[in-house]
mmCIF file of C-alpha atoms (C1' of nucleotides) in Angstrom:
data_model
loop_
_atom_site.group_PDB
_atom_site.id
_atom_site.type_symbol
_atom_site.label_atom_id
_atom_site.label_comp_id
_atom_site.label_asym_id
_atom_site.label_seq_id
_atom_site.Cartn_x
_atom_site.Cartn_y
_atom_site.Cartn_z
ATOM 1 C CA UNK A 4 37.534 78.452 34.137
ATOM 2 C CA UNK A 5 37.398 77.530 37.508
ATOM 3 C CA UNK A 6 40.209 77.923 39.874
ATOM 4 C CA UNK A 7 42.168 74.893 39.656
ATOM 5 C CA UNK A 8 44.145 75.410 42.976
ATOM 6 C CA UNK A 9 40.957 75.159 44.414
ATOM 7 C CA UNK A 10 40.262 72.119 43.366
ATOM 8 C CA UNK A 11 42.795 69.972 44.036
ATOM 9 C CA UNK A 12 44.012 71.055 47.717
ATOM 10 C CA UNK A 13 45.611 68.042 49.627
ATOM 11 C CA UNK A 14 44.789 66.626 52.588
ATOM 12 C CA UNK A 15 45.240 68.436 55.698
ATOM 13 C CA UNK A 16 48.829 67.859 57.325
ATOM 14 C CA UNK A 17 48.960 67.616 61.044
ATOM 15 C CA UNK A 18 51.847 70.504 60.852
ATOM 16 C CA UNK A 19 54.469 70.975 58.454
ATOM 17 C CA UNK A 20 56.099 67.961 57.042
ATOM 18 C CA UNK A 21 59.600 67.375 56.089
ATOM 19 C CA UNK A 22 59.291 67.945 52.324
ATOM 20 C CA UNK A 23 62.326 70.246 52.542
ATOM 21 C CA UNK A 24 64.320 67.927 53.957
ATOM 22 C CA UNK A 25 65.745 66.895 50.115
ATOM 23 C CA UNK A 26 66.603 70.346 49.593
ATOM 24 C CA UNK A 27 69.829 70.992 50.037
ATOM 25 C CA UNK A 28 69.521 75.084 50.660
ATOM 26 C CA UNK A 29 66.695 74.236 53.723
ATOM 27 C CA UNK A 30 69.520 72.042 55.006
ATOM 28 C CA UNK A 31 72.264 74.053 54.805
ATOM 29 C CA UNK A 32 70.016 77.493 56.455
ATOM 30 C CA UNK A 33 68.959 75.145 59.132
ATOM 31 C CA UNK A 34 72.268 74.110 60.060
ATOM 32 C CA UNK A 35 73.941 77.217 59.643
ATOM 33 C CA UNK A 36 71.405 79.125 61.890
ATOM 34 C CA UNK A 37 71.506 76.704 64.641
ATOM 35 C CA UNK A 38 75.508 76.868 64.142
ATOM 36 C CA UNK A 39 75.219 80.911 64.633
ATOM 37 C CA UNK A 40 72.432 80.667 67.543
ATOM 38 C CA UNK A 41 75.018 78.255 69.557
ATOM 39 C CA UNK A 42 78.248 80.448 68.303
ATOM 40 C CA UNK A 43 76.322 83.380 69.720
ATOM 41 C CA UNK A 44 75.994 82.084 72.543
ATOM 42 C CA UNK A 45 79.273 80.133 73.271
ATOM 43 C CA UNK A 46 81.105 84.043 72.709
ATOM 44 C CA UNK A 47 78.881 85.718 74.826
ATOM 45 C CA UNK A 48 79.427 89.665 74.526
ATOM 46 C CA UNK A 49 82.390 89.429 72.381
ATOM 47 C CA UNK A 50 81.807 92.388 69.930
ATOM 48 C CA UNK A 51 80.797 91.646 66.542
ATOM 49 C CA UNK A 52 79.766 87.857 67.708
ATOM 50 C CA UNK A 53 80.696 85.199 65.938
ATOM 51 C CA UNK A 54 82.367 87.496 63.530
ATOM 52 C CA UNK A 55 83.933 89.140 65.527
ATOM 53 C CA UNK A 56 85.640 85.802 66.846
ATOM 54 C CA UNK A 57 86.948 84.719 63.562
ATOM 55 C CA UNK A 58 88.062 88.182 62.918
ATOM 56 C CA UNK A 59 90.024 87.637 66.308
ATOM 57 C CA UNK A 60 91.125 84.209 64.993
ATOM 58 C CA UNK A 61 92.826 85.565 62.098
ATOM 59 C CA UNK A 62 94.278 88.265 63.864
ATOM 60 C CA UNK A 63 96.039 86.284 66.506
ATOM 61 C CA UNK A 64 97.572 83.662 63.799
ATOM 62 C CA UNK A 65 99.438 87.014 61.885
ATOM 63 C CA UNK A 66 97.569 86.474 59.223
ATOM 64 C CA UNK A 67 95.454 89.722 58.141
ATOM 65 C CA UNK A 68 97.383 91.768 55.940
ATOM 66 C CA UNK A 69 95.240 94.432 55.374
ATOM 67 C CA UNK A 70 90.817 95.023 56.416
ATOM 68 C CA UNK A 71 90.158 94.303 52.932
ATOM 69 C CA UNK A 72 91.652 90.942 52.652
ATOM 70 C CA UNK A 73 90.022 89.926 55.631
ATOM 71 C CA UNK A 74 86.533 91.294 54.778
ATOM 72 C CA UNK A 75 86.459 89.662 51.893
ATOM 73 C CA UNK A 76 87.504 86.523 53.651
ATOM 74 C CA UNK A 77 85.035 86.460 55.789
ATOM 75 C CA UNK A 78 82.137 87.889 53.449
ATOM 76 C CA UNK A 79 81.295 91.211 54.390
ATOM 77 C CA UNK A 80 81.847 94.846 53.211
ATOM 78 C CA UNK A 81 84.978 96.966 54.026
ATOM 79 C CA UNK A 82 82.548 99.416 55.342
ATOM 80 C CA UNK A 83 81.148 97.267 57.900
ATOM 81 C CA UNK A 84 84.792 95.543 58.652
ATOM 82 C CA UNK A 85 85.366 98.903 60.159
ATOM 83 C CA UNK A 86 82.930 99.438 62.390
ATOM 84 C CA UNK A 87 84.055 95.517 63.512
ATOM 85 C CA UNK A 88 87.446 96.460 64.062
ATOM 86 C CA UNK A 89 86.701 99.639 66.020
ATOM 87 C CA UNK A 90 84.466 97.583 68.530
ATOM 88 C CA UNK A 91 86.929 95.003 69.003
ATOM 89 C CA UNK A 92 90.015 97.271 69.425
ATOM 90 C CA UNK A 93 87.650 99.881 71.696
ATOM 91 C CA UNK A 94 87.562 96.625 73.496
ATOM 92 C CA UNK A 95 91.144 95.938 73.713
ATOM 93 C CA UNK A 96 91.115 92.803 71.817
ATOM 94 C CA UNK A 97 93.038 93.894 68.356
ATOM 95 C CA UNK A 98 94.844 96.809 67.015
ATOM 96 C CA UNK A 99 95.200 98.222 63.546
ATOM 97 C CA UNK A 100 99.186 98.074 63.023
ATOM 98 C CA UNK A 101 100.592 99.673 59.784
ATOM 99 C CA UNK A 102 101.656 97.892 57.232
ATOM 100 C CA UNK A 103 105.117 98.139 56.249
ATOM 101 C CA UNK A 104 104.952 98.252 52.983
ATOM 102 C CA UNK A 105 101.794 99.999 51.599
ATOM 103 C CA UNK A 106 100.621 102.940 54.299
ATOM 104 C CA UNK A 107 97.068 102.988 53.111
ATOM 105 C CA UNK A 108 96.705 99.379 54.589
ATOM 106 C CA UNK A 109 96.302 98.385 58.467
ATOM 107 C CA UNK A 110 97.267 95.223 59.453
ATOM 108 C CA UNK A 111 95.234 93.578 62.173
ATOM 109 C CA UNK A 112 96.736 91.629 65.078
ATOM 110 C CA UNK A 113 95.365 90.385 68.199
ATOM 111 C CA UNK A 114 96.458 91.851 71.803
ATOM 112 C CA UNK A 115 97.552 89.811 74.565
ATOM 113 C CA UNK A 116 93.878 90.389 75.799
ATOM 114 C CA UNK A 117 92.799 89.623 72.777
ATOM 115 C CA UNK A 118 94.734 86.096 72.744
ATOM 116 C CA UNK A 119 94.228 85.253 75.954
ATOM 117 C CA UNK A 120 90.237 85.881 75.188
ATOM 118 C CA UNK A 121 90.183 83.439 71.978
ATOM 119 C CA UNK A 122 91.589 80.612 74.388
ATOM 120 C CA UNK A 123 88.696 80.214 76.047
ATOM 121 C CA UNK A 124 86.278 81.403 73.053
ATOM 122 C CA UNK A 125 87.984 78.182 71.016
ATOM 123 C CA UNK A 126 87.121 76.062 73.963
ATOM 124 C CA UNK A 127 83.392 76.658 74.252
ATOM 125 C CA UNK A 128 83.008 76.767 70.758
ATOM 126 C CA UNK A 129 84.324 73.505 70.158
ATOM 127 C CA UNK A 130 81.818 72.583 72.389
ATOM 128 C CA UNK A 131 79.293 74.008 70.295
ATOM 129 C CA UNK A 132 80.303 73.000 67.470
ATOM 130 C CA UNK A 133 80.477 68.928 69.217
ATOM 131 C CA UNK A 134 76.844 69.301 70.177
ATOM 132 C CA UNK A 135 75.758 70.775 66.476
ATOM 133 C CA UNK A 136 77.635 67.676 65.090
ATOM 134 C CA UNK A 137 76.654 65.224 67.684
ATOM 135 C CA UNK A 138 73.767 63.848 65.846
ATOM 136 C CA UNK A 139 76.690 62.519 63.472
ATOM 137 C CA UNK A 140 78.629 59.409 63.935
ATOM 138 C CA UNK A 141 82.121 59.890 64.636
ATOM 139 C CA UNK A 142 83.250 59.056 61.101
ATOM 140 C CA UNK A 143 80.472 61.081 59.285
ATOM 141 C CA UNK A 144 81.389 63.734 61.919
ATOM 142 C CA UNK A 145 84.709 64.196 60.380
ATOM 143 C CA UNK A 146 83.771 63.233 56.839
ATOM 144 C CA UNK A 147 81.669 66.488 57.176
ATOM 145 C CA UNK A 148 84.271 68.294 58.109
ATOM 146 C CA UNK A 149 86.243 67.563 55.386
ATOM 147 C CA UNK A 150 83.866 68.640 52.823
ATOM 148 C CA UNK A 151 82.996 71.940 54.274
ATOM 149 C CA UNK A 152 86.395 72.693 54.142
ATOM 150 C CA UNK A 153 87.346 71.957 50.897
ATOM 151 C CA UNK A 154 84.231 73.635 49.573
ATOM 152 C CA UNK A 155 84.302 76.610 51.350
ATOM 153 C CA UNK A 156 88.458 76.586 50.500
ATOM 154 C CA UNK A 157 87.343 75.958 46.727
ATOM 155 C CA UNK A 158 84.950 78.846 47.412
ATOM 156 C CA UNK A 159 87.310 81.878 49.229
ATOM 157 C CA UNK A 160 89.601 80.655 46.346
ATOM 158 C CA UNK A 161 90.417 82.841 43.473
ATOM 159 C CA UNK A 162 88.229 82.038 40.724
ATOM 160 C CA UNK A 163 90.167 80.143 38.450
ATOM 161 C CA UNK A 164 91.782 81.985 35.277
ATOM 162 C CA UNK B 20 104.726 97.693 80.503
ATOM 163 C CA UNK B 21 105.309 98.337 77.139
ATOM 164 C CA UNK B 22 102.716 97.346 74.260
ATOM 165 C CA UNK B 23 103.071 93.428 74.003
ATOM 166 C CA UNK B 24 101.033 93.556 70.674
ATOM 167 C CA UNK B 25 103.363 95.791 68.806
ATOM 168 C CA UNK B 26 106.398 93.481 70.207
ATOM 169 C CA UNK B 27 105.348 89.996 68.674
ATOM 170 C CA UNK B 28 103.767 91.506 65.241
ATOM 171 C CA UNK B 29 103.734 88.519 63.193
ATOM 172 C CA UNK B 30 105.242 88.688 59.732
ATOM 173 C CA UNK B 31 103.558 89.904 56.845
ATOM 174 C CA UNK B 32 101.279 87.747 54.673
ATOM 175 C CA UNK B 33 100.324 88.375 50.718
ATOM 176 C CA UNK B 34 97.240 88.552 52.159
ATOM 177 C CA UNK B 35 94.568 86.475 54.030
ATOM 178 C CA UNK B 36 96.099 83.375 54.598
ATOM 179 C CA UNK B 37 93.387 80.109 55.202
ATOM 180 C CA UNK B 38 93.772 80.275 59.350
ATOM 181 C CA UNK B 39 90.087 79.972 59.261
ATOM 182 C CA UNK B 40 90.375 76.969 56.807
ATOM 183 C CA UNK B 41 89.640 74.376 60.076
ATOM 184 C CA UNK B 42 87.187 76.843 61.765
ATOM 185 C CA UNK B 43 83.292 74.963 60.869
ATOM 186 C CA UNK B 44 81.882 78.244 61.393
ATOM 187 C CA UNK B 45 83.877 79.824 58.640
ATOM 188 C CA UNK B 46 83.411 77.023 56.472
ATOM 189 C CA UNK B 47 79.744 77.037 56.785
ATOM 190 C CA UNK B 48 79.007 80.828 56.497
ATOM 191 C CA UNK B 49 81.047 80.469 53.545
ATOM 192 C CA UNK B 50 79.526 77.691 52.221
ATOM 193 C CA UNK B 51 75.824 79.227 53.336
ATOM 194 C CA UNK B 52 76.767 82.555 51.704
ATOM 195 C CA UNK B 53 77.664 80.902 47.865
ATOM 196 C CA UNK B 54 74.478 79.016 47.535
ATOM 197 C CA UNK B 55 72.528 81.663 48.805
ATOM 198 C CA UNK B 56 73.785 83.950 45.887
ATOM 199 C CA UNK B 57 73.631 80.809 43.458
ATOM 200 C CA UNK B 58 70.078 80.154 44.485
ATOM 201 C CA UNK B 59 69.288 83.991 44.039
ATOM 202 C CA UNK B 60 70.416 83.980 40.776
ATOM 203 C CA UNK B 61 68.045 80.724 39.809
ATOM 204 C CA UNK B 62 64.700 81.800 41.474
ATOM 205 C CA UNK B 63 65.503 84.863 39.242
ATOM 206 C CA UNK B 64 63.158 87.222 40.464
ATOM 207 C CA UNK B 65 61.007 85.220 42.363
ATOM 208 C CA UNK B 66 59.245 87.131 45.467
ATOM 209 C CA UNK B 67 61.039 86.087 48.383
ATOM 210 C CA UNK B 68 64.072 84.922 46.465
ATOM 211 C CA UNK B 69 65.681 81.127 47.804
ATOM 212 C CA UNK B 70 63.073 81.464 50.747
ATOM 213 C CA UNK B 71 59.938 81.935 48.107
ATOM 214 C CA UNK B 72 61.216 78.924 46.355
ATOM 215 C CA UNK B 73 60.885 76.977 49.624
ATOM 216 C CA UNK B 74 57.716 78.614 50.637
ATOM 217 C CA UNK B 75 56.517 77.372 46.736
ATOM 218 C CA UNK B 76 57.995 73.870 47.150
ATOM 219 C CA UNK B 77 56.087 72.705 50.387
ATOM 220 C CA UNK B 78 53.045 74.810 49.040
ATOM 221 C CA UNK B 79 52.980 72.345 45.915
ATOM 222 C CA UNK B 80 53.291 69.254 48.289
ATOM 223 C CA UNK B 81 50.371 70.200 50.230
ATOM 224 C CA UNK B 82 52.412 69.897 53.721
ATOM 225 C CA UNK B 83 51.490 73.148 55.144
ATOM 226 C CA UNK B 84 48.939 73.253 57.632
ATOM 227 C CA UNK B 85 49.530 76.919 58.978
ATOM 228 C CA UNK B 86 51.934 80.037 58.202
ATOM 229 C CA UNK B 87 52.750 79.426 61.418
ATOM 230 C CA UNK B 88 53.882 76.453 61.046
ATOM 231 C CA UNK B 89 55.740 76.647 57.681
ATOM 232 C CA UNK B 90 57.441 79.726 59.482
ATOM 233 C CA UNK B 91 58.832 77.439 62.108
ATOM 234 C CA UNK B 92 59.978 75.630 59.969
ATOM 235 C CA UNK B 93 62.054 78.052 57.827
ATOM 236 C CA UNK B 94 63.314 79.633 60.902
ATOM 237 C CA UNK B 95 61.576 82.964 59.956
ATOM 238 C CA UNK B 96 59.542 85.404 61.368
ATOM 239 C CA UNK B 97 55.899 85.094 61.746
ATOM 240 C CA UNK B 98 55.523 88.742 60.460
ATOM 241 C CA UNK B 99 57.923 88.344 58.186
ATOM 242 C CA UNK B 100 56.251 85.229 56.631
ATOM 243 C CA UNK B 101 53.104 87.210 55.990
ATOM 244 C CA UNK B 102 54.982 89.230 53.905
ATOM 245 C CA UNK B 103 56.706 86.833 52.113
ATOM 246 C CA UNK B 104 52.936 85.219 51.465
ATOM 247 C CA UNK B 105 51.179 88.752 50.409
ATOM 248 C CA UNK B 106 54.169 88.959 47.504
ATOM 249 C CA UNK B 107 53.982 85.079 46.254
ATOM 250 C CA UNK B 108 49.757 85.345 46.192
ATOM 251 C CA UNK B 109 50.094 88.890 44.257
ATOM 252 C CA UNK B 110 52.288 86.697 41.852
ATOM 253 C CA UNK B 111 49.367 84.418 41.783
ATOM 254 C CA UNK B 112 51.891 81.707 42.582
ATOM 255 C CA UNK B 113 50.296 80.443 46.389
ATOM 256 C CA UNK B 114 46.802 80.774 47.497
ATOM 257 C CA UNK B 115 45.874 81.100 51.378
ATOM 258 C CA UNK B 116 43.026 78.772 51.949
ATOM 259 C CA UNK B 117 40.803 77.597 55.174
ATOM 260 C CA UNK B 118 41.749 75.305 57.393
ATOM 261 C CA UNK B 119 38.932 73.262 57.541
ATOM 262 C CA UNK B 120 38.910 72.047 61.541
ATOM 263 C CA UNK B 121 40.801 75.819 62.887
ATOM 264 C CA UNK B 122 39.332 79.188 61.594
ATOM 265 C CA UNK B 123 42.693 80.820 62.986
ATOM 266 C CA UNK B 124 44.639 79.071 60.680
ATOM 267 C CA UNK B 125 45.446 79.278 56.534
ATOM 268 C CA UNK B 126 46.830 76.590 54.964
ATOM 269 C CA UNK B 127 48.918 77.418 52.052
ATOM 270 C CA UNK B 128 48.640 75.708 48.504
ATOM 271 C CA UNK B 129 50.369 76.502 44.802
ATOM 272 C CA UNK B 130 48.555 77.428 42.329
ATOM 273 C CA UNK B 131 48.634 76.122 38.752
ATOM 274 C CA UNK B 132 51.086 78.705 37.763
ATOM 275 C CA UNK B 133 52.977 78.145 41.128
ATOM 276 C CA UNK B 134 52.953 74.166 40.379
ATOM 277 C CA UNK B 135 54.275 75.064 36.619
ATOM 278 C CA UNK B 136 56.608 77.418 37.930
ATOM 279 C CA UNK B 137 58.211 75.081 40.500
ATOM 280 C CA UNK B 138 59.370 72.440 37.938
ATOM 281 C CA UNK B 139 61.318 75.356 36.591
ATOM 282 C CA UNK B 140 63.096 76.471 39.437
ATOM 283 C CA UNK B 141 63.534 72.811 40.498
ATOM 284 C CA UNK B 142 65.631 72.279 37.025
ATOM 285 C CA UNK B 143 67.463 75.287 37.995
ATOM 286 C CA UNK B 144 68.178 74.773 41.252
ATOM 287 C CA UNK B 145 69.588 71.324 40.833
ATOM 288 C CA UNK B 146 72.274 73.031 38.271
ATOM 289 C CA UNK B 147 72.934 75.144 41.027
ATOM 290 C CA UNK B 148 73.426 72.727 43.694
ATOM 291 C CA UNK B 149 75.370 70.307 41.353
ATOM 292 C CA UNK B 150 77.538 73.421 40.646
ATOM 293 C CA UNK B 151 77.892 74.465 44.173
ATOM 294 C CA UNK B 152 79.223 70.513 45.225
ATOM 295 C CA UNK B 153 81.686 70.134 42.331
ATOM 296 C CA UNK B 154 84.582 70.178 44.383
ATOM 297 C CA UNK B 155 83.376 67.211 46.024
ATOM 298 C CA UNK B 156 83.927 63.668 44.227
ATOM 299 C CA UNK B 157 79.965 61.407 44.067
ATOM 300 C CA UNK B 158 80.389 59.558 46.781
ATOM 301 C CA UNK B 159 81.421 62.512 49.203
ATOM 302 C CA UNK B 160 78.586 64.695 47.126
ATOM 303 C CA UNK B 161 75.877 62.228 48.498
ATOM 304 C CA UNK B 162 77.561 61.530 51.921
ATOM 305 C CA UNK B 163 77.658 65.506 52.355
ATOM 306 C CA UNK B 164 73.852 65.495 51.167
ATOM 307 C CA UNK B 165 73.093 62.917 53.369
ATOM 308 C CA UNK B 166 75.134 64.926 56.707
ATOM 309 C CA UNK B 167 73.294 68.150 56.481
ATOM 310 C CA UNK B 168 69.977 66.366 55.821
ATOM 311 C CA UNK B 169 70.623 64.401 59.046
ATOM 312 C CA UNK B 170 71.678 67.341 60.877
ATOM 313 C CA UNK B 171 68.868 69.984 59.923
ATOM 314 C CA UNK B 172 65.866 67.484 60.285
ATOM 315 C CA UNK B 173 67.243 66.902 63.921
ATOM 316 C CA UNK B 174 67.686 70.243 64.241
ATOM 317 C CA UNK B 175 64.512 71.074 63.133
ATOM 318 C CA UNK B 176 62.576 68.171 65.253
ATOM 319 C CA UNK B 177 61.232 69.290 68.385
ATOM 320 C CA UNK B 178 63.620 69.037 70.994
ATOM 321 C CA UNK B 179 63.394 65.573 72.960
ATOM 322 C CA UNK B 180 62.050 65.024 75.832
ATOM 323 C "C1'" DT C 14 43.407 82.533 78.531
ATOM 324 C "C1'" DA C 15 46.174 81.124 74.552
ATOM 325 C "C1'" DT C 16 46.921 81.032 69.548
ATOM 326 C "C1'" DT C 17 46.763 82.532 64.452
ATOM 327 C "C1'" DG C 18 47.354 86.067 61.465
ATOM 328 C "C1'" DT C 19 47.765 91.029 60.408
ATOM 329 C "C1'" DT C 20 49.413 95.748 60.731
ATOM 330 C "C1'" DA C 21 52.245 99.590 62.220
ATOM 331 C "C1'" DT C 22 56.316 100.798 64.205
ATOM 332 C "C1'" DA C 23 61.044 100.637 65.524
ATOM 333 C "C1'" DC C 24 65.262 98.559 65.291
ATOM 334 C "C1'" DT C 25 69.366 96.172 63.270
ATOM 335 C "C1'" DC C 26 72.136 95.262 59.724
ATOM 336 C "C1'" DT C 27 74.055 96.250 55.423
ATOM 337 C "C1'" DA C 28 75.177 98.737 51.323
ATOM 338 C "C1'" DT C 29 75.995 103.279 48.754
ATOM 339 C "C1'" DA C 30 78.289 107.485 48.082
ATOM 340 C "C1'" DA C 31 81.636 110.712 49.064
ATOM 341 C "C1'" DC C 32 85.885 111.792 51.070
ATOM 342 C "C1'" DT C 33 91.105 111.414 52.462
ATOM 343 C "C1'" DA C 34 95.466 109.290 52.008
ATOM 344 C "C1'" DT C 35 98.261 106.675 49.649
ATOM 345 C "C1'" DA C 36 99.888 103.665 45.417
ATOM 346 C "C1'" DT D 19 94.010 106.481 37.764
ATOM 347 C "C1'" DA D 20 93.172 102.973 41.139
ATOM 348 C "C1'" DT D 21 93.084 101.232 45.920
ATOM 349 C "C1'" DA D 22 92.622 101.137 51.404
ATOM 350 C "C1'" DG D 23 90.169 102.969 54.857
ATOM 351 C "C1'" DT D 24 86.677 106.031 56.961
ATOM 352 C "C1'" DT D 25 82.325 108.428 57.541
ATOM 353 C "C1'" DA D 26 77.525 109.732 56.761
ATOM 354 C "C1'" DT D 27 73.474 108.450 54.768
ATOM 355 C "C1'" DA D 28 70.014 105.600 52.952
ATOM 356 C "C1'" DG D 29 68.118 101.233 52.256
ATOM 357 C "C1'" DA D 30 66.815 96.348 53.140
ATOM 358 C "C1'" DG D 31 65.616 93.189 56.306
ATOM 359 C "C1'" DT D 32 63.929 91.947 60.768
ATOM 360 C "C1'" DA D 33 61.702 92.004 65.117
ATOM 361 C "C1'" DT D 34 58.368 94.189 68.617
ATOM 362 C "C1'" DA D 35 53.932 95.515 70.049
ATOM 363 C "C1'" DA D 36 49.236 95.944 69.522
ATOM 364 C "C1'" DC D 37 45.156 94.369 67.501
ATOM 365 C "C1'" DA D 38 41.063 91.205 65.734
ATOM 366 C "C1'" DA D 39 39.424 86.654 65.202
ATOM 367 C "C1'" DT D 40 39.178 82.185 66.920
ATOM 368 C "C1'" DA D 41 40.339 78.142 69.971
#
DNA sequence: TATTGTTATACTCTATAACTATA
DNA sequence: TATAGTTATAGAGTATAACAATA
């Protein structure tokens, strides 16, 4: 039997053609690695990159009850949360507060550093984030939007019972 | 100057409340980060896991003219993809084969049992897909298909002039 | 001289296990 | 007994540098 791959190899592309571009998962790593090169980039040395800014994010809206919560949030282990946390509070950006009512859980919440910081992080990353989307017409633009949201919502959401 | 952080500790949430809910970055790790694990779980144990599938998929469609290239194209390494293509050829899934006008160069074709193999994962990675965009009503299912196609083929064009 | 592919090495990132303290 | 957080260690994944072959 002869070998059959062999025998039938196409014709001789002049690089690589788009035949990914109908899959959905080479669309969505394509996007989301240029969305992390430009994040990268638009936070500079913040520690933890663009982690490290939504970790900020959260902190500053009062909303991190405890590391776990928020590691989970955001997709990563407790173990490396805390090596996050210590860079960003060596930095001055967020502390670990107690939390009142269970003392093996830290609250996180963002210094006045750490605030005034995220001002200017949210600017140039909506900049990014305008020139990822630009190749999208306005309306598109925000349809997009939309449906990240809601699936990533439907995602983070408690699997339902 | 006392500790401004510890003075305007926000209240206490149940736990991680959606703050991140409008940031795209969030939304598109998250989003990134399910079908990753779905696609995981339908390649099965496929060398090179979602990526292997890809590296099959434009195998079978004869558009890759060089590892190079096909690297470039799935934003990888070029040592990395030599790797990936020692582990799907062991498999006897991909074959490395001349390029007939550059010696350098290997272009990269399925075999039979690659071909056969593909129409598999295909089936399973359409459940997958269909599973991931459930949230999403048709119409914004194919708009949101039709967004990140848009967005990663620009992306992955060379950058104009 | 520049490019393709390979190999060996080093580095980064992440997960695992074990521990303390709380619940 | 189970959970939150930490630490040390090991593992996976990735990139860097050097090389041979070819353009």
């Amino acid at each position: 039997m002869r070998n059959t791959a062999a025998q039938r190899v196409p014709p001789v592309e002049s690089s690589c053609a788009d035949a990914l571009a109908e899959d959905l998962g080479w669309g969505l790593g394509t996007v989301f690695r240029a969305y992390v090169t430009a994040a990268h980039q638009a936070v500079a040395d913040l520690p933890g990159g663009p982690r490290g800014y939504q970790i900020l994010s959260s902190a500053a809206q009062g909303s991190v009850a405890s590391q776990l919560a928020l590691a989970q949030h955001l997709g990563v282990d407790r173990t490396v949360m805390t090596y996050l946390l210590d860079d960003l509070e060596a930095a001055g950006l967020i502390q670990r507060v107690a939390h009142p009512t269970d003392r093996r859980a830290r609250r996180i919440v963002a210094t006045a550093r750490g605030s005034e910081l995220l001002a200017t992080l949210d600017d140039r990353l909506r900049d990014a984030e305008a020139n990822l989307l630009a190749p999208l017409d306005p309306d598109a633009r925000k349809a997009f939007r939309a449906q990240v949201r809601l699936l990533a919502t439907r995602i983070d959401a408690p699997r339902p019972p």
